[in-house]
mmCIF file of C-alpha atoms in Angstrom:
data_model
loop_
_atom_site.group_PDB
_atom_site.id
_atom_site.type_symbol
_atom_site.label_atom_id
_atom_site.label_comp_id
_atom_site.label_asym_id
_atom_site.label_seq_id
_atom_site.Cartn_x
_atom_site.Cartn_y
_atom_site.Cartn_z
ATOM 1 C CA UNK A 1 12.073 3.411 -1.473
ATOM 2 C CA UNK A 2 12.149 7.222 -1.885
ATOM 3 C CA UNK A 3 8.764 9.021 -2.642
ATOM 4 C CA UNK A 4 8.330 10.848 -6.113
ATOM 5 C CA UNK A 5 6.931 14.201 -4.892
ATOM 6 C CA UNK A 6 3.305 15.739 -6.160
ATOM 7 C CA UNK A 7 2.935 19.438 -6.542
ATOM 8 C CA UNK A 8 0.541 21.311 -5.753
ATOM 9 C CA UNK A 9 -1.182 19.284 -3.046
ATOM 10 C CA UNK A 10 -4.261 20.445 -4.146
ATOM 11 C CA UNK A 11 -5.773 22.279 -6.625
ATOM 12 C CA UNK A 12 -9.346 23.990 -7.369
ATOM 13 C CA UNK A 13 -10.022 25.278 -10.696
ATOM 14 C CA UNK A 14 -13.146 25.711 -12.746
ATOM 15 C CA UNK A 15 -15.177 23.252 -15.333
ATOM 16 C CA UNK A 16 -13.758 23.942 -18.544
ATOM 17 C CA UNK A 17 -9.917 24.925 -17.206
ATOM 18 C CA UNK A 18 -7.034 23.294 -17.726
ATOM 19 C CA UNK A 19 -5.514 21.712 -14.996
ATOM 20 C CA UNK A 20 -1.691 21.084 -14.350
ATOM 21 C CA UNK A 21 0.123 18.894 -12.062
ATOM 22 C CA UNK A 22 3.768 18.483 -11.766
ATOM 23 C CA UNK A 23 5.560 15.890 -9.898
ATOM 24 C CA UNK A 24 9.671 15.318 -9.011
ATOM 25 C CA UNK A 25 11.501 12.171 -8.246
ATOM 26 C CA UNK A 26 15.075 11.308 -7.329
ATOM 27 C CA UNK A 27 16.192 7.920 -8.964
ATOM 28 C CA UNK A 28 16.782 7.096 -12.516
ATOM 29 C CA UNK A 29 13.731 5.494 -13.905
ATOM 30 C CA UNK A 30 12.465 3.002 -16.627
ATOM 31 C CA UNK A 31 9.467 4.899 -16.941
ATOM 32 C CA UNK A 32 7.221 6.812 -15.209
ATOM 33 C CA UNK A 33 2.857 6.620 -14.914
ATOM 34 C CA UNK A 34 0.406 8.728 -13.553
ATOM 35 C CA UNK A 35 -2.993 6.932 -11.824
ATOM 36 C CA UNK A 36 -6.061 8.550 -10.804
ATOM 37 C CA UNK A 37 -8.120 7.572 -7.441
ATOM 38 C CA UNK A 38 -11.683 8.660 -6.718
ATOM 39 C CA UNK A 39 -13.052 9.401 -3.776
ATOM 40 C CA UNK A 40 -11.321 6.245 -1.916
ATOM 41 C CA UNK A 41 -11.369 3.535 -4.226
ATOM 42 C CA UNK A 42 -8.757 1.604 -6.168
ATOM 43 C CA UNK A 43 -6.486 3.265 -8.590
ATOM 44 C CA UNK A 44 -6.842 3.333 -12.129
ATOM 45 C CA UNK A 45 -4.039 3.629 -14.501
ATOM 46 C CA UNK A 46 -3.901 6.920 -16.941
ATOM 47 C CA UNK A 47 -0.859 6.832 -18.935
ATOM 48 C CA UNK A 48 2.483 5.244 -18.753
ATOM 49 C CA UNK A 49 5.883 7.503 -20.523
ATOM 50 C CA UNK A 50 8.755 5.618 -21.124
ATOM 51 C CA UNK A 51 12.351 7.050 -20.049
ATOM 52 C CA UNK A 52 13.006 7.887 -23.840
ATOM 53 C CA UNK A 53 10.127 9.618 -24.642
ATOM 54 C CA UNK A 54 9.517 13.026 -23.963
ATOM 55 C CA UNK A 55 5.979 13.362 -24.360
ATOM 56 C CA UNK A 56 2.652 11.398 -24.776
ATOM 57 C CA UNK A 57 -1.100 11.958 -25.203
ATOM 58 C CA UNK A 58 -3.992 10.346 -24.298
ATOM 59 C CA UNK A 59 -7.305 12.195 -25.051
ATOM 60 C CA UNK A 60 -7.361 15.172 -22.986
ATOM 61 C CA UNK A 61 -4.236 13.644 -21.336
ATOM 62 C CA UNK A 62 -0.742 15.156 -21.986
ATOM 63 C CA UNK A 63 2.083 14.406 -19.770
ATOM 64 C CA UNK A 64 5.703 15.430 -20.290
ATOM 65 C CA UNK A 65 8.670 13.663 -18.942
ATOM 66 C CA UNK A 66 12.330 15.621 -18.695
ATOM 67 C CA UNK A 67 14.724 13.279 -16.962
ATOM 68 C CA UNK A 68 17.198 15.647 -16.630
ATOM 69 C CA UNK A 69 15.814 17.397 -14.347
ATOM 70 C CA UNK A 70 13.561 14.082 -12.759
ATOM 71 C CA UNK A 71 10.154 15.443 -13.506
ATOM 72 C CA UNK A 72 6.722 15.402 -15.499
ATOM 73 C CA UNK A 73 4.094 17.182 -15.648
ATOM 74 C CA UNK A 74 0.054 16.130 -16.103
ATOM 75 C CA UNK A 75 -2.193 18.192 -18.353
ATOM 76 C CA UNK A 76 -5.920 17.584 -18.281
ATOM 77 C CA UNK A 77 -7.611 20.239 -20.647
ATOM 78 C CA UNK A 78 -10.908 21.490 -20.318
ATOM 79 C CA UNK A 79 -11.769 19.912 -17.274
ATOM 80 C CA UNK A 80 -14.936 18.428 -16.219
ATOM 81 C CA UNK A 81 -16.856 17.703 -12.744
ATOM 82 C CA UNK A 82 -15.467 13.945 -13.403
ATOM 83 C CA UNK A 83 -12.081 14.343 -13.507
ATOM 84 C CA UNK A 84 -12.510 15.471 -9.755
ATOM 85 C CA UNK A 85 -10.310 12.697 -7.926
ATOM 86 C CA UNK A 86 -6.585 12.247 -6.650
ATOM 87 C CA UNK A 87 -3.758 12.081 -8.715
ATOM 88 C CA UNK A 88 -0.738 10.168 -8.482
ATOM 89 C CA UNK A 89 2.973 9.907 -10.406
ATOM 90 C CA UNK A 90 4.394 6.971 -9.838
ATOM 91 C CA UNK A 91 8.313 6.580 -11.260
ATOM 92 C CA UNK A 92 9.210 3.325 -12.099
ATOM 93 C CA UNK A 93 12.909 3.162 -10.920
ATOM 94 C CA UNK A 94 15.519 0.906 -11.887
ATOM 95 C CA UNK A 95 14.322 -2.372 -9.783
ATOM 96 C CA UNK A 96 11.464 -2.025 -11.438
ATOM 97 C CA UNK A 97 9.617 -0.868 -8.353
ATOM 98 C CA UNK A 98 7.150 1.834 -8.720
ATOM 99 C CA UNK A 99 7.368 4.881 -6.218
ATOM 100 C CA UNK A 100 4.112 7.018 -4.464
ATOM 101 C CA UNK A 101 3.719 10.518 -3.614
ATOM 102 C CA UNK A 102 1.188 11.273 -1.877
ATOM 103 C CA UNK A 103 -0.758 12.735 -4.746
ATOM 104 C CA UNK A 104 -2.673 16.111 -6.128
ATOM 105 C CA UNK A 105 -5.986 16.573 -4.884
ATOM 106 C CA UNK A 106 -7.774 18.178 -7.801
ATOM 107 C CA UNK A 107 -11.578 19.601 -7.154
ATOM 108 C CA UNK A 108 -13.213 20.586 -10.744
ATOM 109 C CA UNK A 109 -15.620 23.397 -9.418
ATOM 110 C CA UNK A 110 -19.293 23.444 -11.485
ATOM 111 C CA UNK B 1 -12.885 -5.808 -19.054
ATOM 112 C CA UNK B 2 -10.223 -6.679 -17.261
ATOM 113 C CA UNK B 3 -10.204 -7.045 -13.421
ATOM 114 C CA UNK B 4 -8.539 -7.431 -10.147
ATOM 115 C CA UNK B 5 -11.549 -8.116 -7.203
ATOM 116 C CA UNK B 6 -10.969 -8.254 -3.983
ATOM 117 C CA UNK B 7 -13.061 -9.984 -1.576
ATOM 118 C CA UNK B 8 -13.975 -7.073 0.884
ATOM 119 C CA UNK B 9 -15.012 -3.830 0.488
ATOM 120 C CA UNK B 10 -15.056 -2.865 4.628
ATOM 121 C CA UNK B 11 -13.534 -5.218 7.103
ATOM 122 C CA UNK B 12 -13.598 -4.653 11.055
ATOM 123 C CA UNK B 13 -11.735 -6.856 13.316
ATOM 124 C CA UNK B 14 -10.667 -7.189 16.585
ATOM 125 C CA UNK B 15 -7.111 -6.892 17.970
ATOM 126 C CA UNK B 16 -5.245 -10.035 18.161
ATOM 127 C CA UNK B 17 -7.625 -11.343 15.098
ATOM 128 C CA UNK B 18 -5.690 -13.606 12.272
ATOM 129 C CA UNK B 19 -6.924 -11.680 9.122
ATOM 130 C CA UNK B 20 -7.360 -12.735 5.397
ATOM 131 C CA UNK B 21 -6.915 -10.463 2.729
ATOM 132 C CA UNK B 22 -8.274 -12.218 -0.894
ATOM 133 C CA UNK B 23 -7.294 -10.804 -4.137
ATOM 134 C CA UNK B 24 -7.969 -12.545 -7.351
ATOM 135 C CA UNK B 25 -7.615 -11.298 -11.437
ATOM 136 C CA UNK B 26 -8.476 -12.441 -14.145
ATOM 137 C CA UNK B 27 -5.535 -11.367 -16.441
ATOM 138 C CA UNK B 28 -3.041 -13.989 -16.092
ATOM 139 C CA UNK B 29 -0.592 -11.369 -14.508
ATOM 140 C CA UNK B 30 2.420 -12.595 -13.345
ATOM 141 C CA UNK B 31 3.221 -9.956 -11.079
ATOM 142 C CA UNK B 32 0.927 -9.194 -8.068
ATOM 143 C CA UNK B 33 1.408 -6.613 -5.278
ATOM 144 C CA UNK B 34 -0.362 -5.744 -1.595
ATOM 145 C CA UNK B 35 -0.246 -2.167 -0.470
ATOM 146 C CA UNK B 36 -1.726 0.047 2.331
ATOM 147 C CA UNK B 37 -2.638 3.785 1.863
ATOM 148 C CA UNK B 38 -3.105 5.928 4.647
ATOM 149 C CA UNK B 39 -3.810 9.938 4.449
ATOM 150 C CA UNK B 40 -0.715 12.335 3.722
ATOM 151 C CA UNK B 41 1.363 8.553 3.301
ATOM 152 C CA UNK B 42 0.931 7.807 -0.220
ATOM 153 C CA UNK B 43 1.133 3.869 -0.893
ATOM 154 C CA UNK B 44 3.350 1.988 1.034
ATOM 155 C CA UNK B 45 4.529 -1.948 -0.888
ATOM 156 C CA UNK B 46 3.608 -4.594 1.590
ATOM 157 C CA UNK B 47 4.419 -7.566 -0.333
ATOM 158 C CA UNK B 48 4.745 -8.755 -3.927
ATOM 159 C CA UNK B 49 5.045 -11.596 -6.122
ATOM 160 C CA UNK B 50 6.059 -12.193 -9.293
ATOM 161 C CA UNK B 51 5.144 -16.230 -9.802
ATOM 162 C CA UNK B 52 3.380 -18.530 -7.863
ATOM 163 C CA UNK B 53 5.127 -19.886 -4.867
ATOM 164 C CA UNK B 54 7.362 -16.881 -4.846
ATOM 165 C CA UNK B 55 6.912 -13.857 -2.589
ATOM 166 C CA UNK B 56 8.835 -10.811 -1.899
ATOM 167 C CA UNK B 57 9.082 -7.892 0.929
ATOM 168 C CA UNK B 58 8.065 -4.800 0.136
ATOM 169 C CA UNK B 59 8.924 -1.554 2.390
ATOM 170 C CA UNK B 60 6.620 -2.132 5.362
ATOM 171 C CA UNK B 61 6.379 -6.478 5.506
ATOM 172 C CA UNK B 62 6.083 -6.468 9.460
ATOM 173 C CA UNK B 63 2.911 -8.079 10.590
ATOM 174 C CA UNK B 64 2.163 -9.147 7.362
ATOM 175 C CA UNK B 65 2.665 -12.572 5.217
ATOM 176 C CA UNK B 66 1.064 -13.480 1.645
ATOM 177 C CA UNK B 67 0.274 -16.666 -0.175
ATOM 178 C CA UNK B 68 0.267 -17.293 -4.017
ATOM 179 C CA UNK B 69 -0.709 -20.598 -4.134
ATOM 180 C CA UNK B 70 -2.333 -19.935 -7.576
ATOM 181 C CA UNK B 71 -1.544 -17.408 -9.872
ATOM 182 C CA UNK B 72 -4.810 -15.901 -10.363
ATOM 183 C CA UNK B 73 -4.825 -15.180 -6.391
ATOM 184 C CA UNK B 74 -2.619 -13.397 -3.813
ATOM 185 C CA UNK B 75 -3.701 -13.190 -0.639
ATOM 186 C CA UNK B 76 -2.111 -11.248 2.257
ATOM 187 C CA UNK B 77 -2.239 -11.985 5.646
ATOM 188 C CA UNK B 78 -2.290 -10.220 9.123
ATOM 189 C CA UNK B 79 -1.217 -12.665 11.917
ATOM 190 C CA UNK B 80 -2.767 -10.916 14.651
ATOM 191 C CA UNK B 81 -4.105 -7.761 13.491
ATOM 192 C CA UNK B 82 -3.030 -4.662 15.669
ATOM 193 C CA UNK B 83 -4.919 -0.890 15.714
ATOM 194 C CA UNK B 84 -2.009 0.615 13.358
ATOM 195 C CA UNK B 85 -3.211 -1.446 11.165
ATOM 196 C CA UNK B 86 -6.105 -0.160 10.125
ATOM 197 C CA UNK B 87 -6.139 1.331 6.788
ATOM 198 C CA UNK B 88 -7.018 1.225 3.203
ATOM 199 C CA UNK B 89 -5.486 -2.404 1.599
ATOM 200 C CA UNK B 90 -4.643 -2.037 -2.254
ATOM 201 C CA UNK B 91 -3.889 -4.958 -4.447
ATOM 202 C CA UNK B 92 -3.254 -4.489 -8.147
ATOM 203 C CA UNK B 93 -1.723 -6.895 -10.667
ATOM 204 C CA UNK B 94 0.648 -5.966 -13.712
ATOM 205 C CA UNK B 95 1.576 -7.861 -16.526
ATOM 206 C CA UNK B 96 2.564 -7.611 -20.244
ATOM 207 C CA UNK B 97 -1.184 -7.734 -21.537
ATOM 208 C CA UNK B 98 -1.687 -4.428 -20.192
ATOM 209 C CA UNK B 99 1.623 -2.606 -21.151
ATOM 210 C CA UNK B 100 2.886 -2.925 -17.699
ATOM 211 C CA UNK B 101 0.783 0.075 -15.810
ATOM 212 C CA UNK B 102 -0.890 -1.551 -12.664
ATOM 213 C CA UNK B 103 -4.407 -2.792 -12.541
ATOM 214 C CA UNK B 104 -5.949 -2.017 -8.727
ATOM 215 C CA UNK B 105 -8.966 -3.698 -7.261
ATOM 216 C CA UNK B 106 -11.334 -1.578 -5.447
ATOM 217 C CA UNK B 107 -9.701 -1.744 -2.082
ATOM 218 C CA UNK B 108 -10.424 -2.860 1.294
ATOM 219 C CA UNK B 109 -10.692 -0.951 4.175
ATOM 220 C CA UNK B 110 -9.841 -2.641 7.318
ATOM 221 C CA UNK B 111 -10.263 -0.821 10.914
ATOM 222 C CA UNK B 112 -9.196 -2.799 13.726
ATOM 223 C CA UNK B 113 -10.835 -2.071 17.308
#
């Protein structure tokens, strides 16, 4: 299966920031869901946006989904040392069959 | 809470080694998946299921086989475990209960010497 693409690879910002991720895909999906992975452990599911829906929050969560142009985006406001993990889109294309990038590093510095 | 456990947190074997892979939840999820995650790779599908009995490839099945004898339980299988195997082992379950975003258990982390 193609690989939904992650950008930047990594990122380093500073507690209280807002942090953006962005992340491209090929295929036509059903919907599309970002996970988060600490430090080597299991993923855990953040949000899921359906192909019709343009936008969805979740606490400090906000991710945007334009089809047209096959991406999203991941907003996490005012960061915290916590939210220091992996993150991963995940597209869920038409065989229901959910594609990996190889994620955004993102380092909240104290 | 909801939960999908797997049975090994580190795992070393030797080459040539039959290995065993448990995953159970406790969701009654009908759909269950095996993947492996290695650095710069993303996740890469194994296997996957989506009743008991029934089993499907994924993108990389080769040296690998699953059981779902139960639905609760999905096990994956390496027949005789080689060095590129070693890696991180994800299994995660998905169902309707939790609006279809995949649960992951904690992962195990095989190296094979």
């Amino acid at each position: 299966s193609q690989q939904g693409e992650e950008d930047p690879q990594a990122l380093s910002i500073q507690e209280g920031e807002n942090a953006t991720m962005n992340c491209s895909y090929k295929t036509s999906i059903n919907n599309l869901q970002w996970y988060r992975q600490n430090s080597g452990r299991g993923l855990v599911h953040l949000i899921l946006i359906r192909s019709n829906e343009r936008e969805k929050h979740s606490g400090r969560l906000r991710v945007t989904l334009d089809t047209s142009k096959k991406s999203s985006s991941l907003l996490i406001t005012a960061s915290r040392a916590a939210d220091t993990a992996s993150y991963f889109c995940a597209p869920m294309d038409s065989n229901y069959q959910l594609i990996w990038g190889a994620g955004t590093k993102l380092i909240i510095k104290p | 809470d909801v939960k999908v456990t797997q049975s090994s947190r580190y795992l070393v074997k030797r080459t040539g080694e039959k290995v065993f892979l448990e995953c159970v939840q406790d969701m009654d999820h009908e759909n269950m998946f095996w993947y492996r995650q290695d650095p710069g790779l993303g996740l890469r599908l194994i296997y996957f299921s989506y009743d008991v009995k029934m089993k499907e490839k994924g993108d990389i099945p080769e040296g690998y086989s699953v059981s779902r004898e139960k639905k609760e339980r999905f096990s994956l299988i390496l027949e005789s475990a080689s060095t590129n195997q070693t890696s991180m082992y994800l299994c995660a379950s998905e169902g309707a209960a939790t609006g279809y975003g995949y649960t992951f258990g904690s992962g195990t982390r095989l190296t094979v010497v």
